[in-house]
Amino acid sequence: MANSAKEAEQALTEQVVASFAQTPDARLRTLMQGLVRHLHAFVREAEPTEAEWMAAIRFLTATGQKCDDLVRQEFILLSDTLGVSMLVDAINHRLATGATDTTVFGPFYIEGMPERGYGENMAFTPGTPALVQGRVLDTEGCPIPNAVLDVWQTADNGMYSGQDTAQPHGNLRGRYRTDAEGRYAITTIVPVSYPIPTDGPVGRMLAATGRHPWRPAHLHFMITAPQHRTLVTHLFDERDPYLASDAVFGVKPALMVAYRERAAGDEPARRFGFDGAYREARYDFVLDRG
Ligand code: BEZ
Ligand code: FE
């Protein structure tokens, strides 16, 4: 390319950057000018044809059109599958304080789910019965009583209640509280691996690039306690085949649990009402001071 053409392209970038110079909010100014520089650098490197540019516009348009007010947020799914959600998570939790690792929130949380008692069952569809229990602690190792654990997971068909309208209200969702010693207990089913939604532009992007849509089996947690930083995380089944290739890059080594076999009729089985054999996972969460 002739030098003068290159100079004109560079001048265009500088002109657009300069157009934001009077932005009153300094942070917005930095973000807009940085975005323009990086976006222009990408376009300069990729040299898209006009047809490719139009295809990108159509893809982003379809991504917005796939969103609804209830359960579908295709832009978050796009951010997740491009690893941007986990990069934002990493940047915002850089300090190693001893608190439990965070991971993606995901699009399937529903507010206001039923409050459940200590060890109460939240599974109203079939699966392998499981007891998940442990403590919520602060970074000094002191138990946090009355912390709220908002928990959600898919049914055995790989779908969340809300997403799958055939499931009973509040299935595999609930809000549990820690007792005076910071203990929590949840009766549920062992989670399964499941594919993220593929019936939209993100699914087409995964198919076109030869990527699979699967997430390793996990249980979601959002844990809140006064004077502590809210923790959004998952517990992953340590034996899941998709741990190394999570479609949204959310796996962290410190978030693994084993679902160990427990015999029918043992003390926890009697206490929590398991009829036969069941699995048990144990995990202690650590919250940062807020
Ligand atoms: C989830 O785990 O619920 C999830 C996270 C990111 C994208 C899709 C689903
Ligand atoms: Fe999930």
mmCIF file of N, CA and C and ligand atoms in Angstrom, residues 104-108 152-154 160 194 196 215-220 234, ligand 2:
data_model
loop_
_atom_site.group_PDB
_atom_site.id
_atom_site.type_symbol
_atom_site.label_atom_id
_atom_site.label_comp_id
_atom_site.label_asym_id
_atom_site.label_seq_id
_atom_site.Cartn_x
_atom_site.Cartn_y
_atom_site.Cartn_z
ATOM 1 N N VAL A 104 -17.881 -17.296 36.446
ATOM 2 C CA VAL A 104 -18.978 -16.609 35.745
ATOM 3 C C VAL A 104 -20.321 -16.729 36.458
ATOM 4 N N PHE A 105 -21.115 -15.691 36.357
ATOM 5 C CA PHE A 105 -22.453 -15.670 36.933
ATOM 6 C C PHE A 105 -23.400 -16.513 36.067
ATOM 7 N N GLY A 106 -23.256 -16.373 34.755
ATOM 8 C CA GLY A 106 -24.142 -17.095 33.837
ATOM 9 C C GLY A 106 -25.490 -16.413 33.726
ATOM 10 N N PRO A 107 -26.289 -16.797 32.737
ATOM 11 C CA PRO A 107 -27.550 -16.083 32.484
ATOM 12 C C PRO A 107 -28.772 -16.701 33.159
ATOM 13 N N PHE A 108 -28.616 -17.733 33.991
ATOM 14 C CA PHE A 108 -29.802 -18.476 34.433
ATOM 15 C C PHE A 108 -30.176 -18.267 35.897
ATOM 16 N N TRP A 152 -28.231 -22.629 42.463
ATOM 17 C CA TRP A 152 -29.018 -23.074 41.309
ATOM 18 C C TRP A 152 -28.221 -24.057 40.455
ATOM 19 N N GLN A 153 -28.929 -24.989 39.847
ATOM 20 C CA GLN A 153 -28.291 -25.980 38.976
ATOM 21 C C GLN A 153 -29.332 -26.492 37.983
ATOM 22 N N THR A 154 -28.858 -27.231 36.963
ATOM 23 C CA THR A 154 -29.812 -27.784 35.990
ATOM 24 C C THR A 154 -30.408 -29.087 36.520
ATOM 25 N N TYR A 160 -32.236 -25.540 33.111
ATOM 26 C CA TYR A 160 -32.599 -24.869 34.363
ATOM 27 C C TYR A 160 -34.102 -24.650 34.415
ATOM 28 N N TYR A 194 -23.860 -29.993 30.652
ATOM 29 C CA TYR A 194 -24.955 -29.579 29.759
ATOM 30 C C TYR A 194 -24.431 -28.580 28.722
ATOM 31 N N ILE A 196 -24.523 -25.110 26.570
ATOM 32 C CA ILE A 196 -25.108 -23.766 26.602
ATOM 33 C C ILE A 196 -26.051 -23.654 25.393
ATOM 34 N N ARG A 215 -20.679 -27.393 29.009
ATOM 35 C CA ARG A 215 -20.114 -26.949 30.284
ATOM 36 C C ARG A 215 -19.992 -28.165 31.194
ATOM 37 N N PRO A 216 -18.883 -28.265 31.956
ATOM 38 C CA PRO A 216 -18.776 -29.368 32.917
ATOM 39 C C PRO A 216 -19.817 -29.201 34.034
ATOM 40 N N ALA A 217 -20.254 -30.337 34.593
ATOM 41 C CA ALA A 217 -21.284 -30.332 35.646
ATOM 42 C C ALA A 217 -20.880 -29.413 36.792
ATOM 43 N N HIS A 218 -21.831 -28.590 37.244
ATOM 44 C CA HIS A 218 -21.522 -27.645 38.324
ATOM 45 C C HIS A 218 -22.781 -27.226 39.058
ATOM 46 N N LEU A 219 -22.544 -26.715 40.256
ATOM 47 C CA LEU A 219 -23.598 -26.154 41.093
ATOM 48 C C LEU A 219 -23.233 -24.673 41.269
ATOM 49 N N HIS A 220 -24.205 -23.772 40.986
ATOM 50 C CA HIS A 220 -23.941 -22.326 41.115
ATOM 51 C C HIS A 220 -24.202 -21.845 42.538
ATOM 52 N N HIS A 234 -18.930 -21.388 41.329
ATOM 53 C CA HIS A 234 -19.515 -22.716 41.082
ATOM 54 C C HIS A 234 -18.698 -23.738 41.883
HETATM 55 FE FE FE B 2 -24.700 -23.310 34.867
#
